[in-house]
Coordinates of C-alpha atoms in Angstrom, one line a residue:
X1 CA 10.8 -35.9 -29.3
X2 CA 9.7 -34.2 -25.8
X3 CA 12.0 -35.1 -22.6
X4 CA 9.2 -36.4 -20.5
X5 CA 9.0 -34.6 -17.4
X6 CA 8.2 -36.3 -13.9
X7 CA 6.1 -33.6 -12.4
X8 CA 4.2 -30.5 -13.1
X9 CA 6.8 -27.5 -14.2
X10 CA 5.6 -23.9 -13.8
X11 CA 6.0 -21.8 -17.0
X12 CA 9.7 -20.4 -17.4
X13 CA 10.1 -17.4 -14.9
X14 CA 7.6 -18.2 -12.3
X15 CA 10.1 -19.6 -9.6
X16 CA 12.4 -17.2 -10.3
X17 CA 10.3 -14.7 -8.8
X18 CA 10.8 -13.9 -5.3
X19 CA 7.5 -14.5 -3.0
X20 CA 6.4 -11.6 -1.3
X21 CA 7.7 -11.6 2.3
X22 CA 4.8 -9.5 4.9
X23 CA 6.6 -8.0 8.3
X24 CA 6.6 -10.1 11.2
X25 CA 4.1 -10.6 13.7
X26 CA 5.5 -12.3 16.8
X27 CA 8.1 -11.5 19.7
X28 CA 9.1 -14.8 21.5
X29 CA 9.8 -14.9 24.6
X30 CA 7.8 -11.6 25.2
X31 CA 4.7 -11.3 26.9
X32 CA 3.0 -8.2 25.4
X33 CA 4.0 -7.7 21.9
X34 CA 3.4 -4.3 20.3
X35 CA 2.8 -4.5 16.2
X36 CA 4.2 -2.0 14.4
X37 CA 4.9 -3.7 11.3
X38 CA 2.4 -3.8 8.5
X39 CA 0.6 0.0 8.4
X40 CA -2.6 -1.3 10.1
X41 CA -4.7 1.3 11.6
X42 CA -4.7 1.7 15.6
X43 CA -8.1 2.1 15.8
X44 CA -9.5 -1.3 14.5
X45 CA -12.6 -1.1 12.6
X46 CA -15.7 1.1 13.1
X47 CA -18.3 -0.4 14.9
X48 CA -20.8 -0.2 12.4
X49 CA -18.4 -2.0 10.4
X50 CA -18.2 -4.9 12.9
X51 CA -22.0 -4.7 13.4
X52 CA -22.0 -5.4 9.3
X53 CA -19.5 -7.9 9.4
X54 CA -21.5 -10.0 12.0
X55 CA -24.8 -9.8 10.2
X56 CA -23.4 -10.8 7.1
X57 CA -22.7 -13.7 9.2
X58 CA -26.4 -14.6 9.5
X59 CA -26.4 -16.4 5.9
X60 CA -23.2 -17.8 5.1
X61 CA -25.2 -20.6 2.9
X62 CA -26.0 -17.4 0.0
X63 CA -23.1 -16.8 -2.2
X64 CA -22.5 -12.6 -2.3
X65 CA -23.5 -10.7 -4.6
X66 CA -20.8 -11.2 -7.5
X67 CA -20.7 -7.3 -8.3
X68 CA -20.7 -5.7 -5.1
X69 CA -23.1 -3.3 -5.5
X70 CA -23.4 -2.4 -1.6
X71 CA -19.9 -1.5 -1.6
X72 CA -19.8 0.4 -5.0
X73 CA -22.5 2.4 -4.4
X74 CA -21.1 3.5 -0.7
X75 CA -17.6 4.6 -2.0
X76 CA -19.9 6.5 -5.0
X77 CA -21.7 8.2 -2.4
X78 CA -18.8 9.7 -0.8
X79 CA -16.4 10.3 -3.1
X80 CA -19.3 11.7 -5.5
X81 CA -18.4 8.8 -8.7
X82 CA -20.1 7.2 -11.1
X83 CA -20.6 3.3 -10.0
X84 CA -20.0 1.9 -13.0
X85 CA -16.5 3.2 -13.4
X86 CA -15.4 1.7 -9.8
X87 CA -14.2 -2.1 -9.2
X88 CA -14.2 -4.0 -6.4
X89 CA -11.2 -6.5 -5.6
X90 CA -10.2 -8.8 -2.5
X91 CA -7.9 -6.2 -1.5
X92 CA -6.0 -3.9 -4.4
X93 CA -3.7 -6.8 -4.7
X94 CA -6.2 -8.6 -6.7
X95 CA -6.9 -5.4 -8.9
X96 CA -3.0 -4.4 -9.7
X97 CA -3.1 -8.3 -10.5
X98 CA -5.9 -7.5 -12.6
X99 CA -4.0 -5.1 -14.4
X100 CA -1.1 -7.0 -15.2
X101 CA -2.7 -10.0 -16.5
X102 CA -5.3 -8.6 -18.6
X103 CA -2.8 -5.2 -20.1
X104 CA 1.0 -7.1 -20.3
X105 CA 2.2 -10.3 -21.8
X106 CA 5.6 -11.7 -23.1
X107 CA 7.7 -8.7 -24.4
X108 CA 5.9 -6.0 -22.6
X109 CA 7.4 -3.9 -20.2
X110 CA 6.4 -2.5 -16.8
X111 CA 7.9 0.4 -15.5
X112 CA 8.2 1.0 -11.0
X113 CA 10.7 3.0 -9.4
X114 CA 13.0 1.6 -6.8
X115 CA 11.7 2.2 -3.8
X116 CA 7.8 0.8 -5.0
X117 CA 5.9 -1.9 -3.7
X118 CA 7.1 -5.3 -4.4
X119 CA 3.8 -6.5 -5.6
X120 CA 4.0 -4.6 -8.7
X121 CA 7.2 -6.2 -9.6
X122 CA 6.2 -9.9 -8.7
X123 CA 2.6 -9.0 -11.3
X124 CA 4.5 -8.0 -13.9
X125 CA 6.8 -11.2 -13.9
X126 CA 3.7 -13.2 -13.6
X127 CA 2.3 -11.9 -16.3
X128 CA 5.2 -12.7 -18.4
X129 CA 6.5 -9.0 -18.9
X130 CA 9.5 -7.6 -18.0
X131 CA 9.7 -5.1 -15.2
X132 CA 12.2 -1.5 -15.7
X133 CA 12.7 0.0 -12.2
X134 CA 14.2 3.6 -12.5
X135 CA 15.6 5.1 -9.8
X136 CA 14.0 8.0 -7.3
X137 CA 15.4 11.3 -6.2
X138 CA 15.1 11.7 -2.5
X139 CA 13.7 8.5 -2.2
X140 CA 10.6 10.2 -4.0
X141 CA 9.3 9.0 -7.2
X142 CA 11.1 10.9 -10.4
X143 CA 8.7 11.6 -12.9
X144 CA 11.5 12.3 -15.3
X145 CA 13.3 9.2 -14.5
X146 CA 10.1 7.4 -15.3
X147 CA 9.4 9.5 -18.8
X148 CA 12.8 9.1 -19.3
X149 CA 12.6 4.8 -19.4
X150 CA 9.5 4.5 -21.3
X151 CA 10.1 2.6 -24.4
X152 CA 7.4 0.7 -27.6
X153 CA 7.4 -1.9 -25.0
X154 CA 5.8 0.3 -22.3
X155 CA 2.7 -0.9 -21.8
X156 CA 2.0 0.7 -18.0
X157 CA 3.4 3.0 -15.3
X158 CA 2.9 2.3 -11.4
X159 CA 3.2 4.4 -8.8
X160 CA 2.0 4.7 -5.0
X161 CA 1.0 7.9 -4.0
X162 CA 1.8 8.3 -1.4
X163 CA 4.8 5.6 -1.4
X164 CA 5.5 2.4 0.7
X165 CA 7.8 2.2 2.5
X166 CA 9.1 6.3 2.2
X167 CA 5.8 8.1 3.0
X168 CA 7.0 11.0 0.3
X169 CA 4.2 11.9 -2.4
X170 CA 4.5 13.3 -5.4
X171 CA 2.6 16.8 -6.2
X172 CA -0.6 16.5 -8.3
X173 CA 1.3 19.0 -10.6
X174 CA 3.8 16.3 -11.6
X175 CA 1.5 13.6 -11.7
X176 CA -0.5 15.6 -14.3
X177 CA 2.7 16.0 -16.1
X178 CA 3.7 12.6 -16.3
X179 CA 0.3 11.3 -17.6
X180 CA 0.9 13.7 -19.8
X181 CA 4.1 12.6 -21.1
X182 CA 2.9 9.3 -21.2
X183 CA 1.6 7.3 -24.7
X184 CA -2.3 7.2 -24.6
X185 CA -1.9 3.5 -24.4
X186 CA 0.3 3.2 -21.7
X187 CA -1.5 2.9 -18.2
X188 CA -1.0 5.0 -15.5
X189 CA -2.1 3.1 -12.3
X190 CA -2.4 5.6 -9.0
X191 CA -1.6 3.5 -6.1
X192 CA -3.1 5.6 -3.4
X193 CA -3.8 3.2 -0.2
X194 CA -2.7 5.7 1.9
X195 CA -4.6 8.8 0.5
X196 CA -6.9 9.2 3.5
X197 CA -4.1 10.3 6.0
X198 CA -2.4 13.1 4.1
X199 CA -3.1 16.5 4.7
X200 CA -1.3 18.4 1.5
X201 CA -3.0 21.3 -0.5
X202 CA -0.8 19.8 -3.2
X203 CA -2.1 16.0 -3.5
X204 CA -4.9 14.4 -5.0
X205 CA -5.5 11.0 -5.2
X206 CA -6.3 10.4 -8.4
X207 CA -10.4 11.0 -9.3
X208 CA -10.1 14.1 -11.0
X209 CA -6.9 12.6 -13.0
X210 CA -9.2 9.3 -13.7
X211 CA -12.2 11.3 -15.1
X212 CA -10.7 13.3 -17.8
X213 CA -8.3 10.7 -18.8
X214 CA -8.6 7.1 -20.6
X215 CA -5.4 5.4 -19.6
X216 CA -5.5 6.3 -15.7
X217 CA -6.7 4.4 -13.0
X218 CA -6.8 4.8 -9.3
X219 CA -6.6 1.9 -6.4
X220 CA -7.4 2.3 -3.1
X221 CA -7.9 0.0 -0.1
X222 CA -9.7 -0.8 2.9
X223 CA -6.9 -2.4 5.0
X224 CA -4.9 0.7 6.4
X225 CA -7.6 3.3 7.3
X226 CA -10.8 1.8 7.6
X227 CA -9.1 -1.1 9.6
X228 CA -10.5 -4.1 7.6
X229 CA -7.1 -5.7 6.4
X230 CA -8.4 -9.2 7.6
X231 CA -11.4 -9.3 4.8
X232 CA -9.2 -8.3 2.3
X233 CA -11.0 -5.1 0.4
X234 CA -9.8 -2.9 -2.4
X235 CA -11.3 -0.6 -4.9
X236 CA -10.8 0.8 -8.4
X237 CA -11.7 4.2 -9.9
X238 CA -10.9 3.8 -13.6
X239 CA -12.4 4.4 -17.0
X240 CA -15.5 2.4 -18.5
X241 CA -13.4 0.6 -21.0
X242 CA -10.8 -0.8 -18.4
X243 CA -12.9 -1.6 -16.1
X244 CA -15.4 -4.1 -18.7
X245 CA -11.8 -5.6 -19.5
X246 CA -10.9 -6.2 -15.7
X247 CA -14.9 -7.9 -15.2
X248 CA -14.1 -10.1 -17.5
X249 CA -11.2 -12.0 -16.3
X250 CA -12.1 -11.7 -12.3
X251 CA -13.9 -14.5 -10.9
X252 CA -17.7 -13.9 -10.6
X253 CA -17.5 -13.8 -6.4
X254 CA -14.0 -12.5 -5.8
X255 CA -15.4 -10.4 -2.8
X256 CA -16.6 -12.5 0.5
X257 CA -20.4 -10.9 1.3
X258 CA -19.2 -10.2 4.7
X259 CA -16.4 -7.9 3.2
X260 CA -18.9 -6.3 1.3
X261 CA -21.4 -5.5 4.5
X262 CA -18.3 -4.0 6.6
X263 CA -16.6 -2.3 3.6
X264 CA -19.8 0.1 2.9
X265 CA -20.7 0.5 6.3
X266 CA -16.9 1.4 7.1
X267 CA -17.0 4.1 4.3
X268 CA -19.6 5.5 5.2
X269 CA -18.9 6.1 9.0
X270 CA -16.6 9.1 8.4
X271 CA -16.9 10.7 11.6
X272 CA -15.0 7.1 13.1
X273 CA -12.3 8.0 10.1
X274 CA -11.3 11.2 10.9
X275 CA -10.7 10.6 14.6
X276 CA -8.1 7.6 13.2
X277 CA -7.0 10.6 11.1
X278 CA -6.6 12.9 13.8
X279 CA -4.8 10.9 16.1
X280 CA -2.3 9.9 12.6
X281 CA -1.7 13.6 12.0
X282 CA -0.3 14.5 16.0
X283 CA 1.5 11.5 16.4
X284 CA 3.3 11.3 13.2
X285 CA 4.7 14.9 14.0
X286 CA 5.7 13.6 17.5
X287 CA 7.2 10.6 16.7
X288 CA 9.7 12.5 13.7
X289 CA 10.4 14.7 16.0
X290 CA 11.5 12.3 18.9
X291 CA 13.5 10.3 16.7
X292 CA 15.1 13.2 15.5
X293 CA 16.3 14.3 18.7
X294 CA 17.7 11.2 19.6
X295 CA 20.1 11.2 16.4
X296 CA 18.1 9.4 14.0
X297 CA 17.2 10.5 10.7
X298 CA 13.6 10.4 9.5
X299 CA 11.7 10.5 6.2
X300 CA 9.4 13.0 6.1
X301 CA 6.0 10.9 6.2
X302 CA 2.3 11.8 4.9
X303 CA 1.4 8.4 5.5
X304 CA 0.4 6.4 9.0
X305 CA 4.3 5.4 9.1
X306 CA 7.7 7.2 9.2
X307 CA 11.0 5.3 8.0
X308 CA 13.4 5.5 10.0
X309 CA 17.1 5.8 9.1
X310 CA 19.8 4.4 11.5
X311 CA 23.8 5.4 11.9
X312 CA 26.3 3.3 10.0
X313 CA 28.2 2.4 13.1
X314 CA 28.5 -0.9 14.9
X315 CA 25.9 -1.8 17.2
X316 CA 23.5 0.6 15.9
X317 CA 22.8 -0.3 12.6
X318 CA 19.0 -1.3 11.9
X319 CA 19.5 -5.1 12.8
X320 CA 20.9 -3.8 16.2
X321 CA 17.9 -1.5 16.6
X322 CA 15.5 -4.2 15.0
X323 CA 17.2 -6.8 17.7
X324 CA 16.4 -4.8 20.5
X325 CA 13.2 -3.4 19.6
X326 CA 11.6 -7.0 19.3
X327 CA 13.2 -7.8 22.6
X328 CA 10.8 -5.4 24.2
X329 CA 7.9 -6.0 22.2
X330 CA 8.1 -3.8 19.7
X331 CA 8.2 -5.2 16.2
X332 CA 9.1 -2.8 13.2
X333 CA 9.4 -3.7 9.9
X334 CA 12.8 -4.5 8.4
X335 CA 12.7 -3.1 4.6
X336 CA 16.2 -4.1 3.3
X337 CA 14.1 -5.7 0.2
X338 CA 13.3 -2.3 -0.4
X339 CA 16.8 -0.7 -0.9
X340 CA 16.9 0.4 2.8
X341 CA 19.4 -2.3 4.6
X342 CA 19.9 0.3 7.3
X343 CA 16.5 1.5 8.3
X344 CA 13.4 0.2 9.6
X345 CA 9.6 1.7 9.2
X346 CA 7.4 2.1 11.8
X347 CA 3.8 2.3 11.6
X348 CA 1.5 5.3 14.1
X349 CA 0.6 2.7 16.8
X350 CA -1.2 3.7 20.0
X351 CA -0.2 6.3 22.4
X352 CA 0.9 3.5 24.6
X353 CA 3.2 2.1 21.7
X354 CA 4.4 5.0 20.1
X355 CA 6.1 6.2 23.4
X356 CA 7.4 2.8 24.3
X357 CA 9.0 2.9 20.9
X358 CA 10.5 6.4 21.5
X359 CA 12.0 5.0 25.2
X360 CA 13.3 1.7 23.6
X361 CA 15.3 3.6 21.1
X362 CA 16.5 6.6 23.2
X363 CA 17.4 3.9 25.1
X364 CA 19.1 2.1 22.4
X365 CA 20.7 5.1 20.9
X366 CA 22.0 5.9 24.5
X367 CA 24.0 3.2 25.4
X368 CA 27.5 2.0 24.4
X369 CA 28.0 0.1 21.3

């Protein structure tokens, strides 16, 4: 006979998974507080993306339209695709969520490398299978490594592309030779949230891999560039067959009808995008530079954020410089759950904040432990 239980009891692993922890968002104590934390875009969101966003607001009674067919057809129009092979999520979370529950179960196994985002991990212990993390070389992903841990059991392969929180990328040379070292069953998913800032004769996202290739799919967001991380929007690229598995698991009105308004009209205003990718480009070449100057050691970043790597002495480690930064309004984001106890990433804020954050720690690199 059954123990009788006194409350509901999640399934066995569930609560050993650790919850997904976003960088903070408040200085106390400080009047003007400068955030630095979480990769969002300086710029905001376009204008016509706003204008969008507040028409959508005229008929909140009308459910949206369950397949996003604004927003599909806008990222087909400029990135040249075919509609039906893109997917539209409430953010990319939803859609490497997706992946997970619909591609692994029980016995399965997920491969991510050590420095990858945490999400990946916490979907593939959700979805019952067992995550393999191999470990990078120069804190860039190892396509070896990864070819190296697949196994029967591998059922798919993330990577971001560029990669949270390092900024590195891996050449589309390499990528091409790990999908091509990879079983045909075993997914390749392309994180590449942070495609539109790099500026590399050597990268591709992912489309061209996607179109001649049934076990590859792409992801790509709306929070970081286009400066819509409050509604949530996220896209997929991927072939026919994966994306008629994913439709048929998501709930019919995943995406908010506002979302869907400011997401097209953000894609499509391009001339708003490159200014956000112009400014990105300068400062992320000043800021390494300062830093560098100052003592501090600095990943080399395509991305709209440069980790930062702190001296092993007392008084200066990352807590010190974290401690000191938030004093002064300046809040960075700790990535110890990363495998970086002793650095912190910053995101390309404003003028005004980038060179606050360059005085703050030439001021904190100055003085005496």
């Amino acid at each position: 006979m059954s123990m009788e239980m006194n409350k509901p009891v999640p399934r066995p692993g569930i609560l050993d998974i650790a919850a997904y922890v976003p960088g903070k968002e408040h200085a106390h104590g400080v009047a003007r507080v400068f955030k630095l934390s979480s990769n969002e875009t300086p710029f905001g969101a376009s204008p016509k993306a706003i204008e969008a966003f507040r028409a959508a607001g005229e008929h909140l009674e009308r459910y949206p339209d369950g397949q996003a067919t604004e927003l599909r057809q806008a990222i087909a129009d400029v990135h040249g695709l075919n509609t039906a092979n893109i997917l539209c999520g409430n953010g990319s979370d939803e859609l490497l969520g997706l992946l997970c529950h619909v591609y692994l179960g029980a016995g399965d196994e997920g491969i991510i490398t050590e420095h990858g985002f945490l999400i990946y991990k916490i979907q593939i212990l959700a979805a019952g299978a067992t995550p393999v993390t191999v470990k990078e070389k120069d804190r860039t992903v190892d396509v070896d490594a990864i070819l190296a841990a697949v196994t029967e059991r591998t059922k798919i392969v993330f990577i971001a592309n560029p990669a949270n929180p390092t900024g590195t990328y891996v050449p589309v040379n390499e990528i091409r030779r790990l999908q091509a070292g990879l079983p045909k069953h075993v997914i390749l998913v392309l994180d590449a949230a942070y495609a539109e800032y790099v500026r590399r004769n050597d990268y591709e996202a992912g489309l061209e891999l996607v179109s001649s290739n049934p076990n590859v799919v792409m992801t790509r967001t709306f929070s970081k560039i286009y400066g819509l991380a409050a509604l949530r929007v996220g896209w997929m690229y991927g072939p026919a067959d994966v994306v008629d598995a994913l439709n048929r698991v998501r709930g019919p009105f995943n995406m908010n009808a506002a979302a869907i308004a400011a997401g097209a009209a953000a894609i499509r205003d391009q001339a708003f995008t490159q200014k956000a990718v112009a400014h990105n480009t300068l400062w992320i070449e000043k800021v390494t530079k300062a830093f560098e100057a100052i003592g501090l050691e600095v990943t080399p970043s395509v991305a709209n954020f440069v980790l930062v790597h702190f001296p092993d002495v007392e008084g200066k480690r990352a807590a010190d410089a974290d401690e000191f930064l938030t004093s002064r309004g300046y809040i960075l984001r700790a990535v110890r759950a990363y495998g970086f106890p002793n650095s912190l990433r910053m995101s390309i804020g404003t003028e005004e904040a980038n060179l606050g954050v360059i005085d703050a720690l030439t001021e904190f690199m100055g003085r005496k432990a």
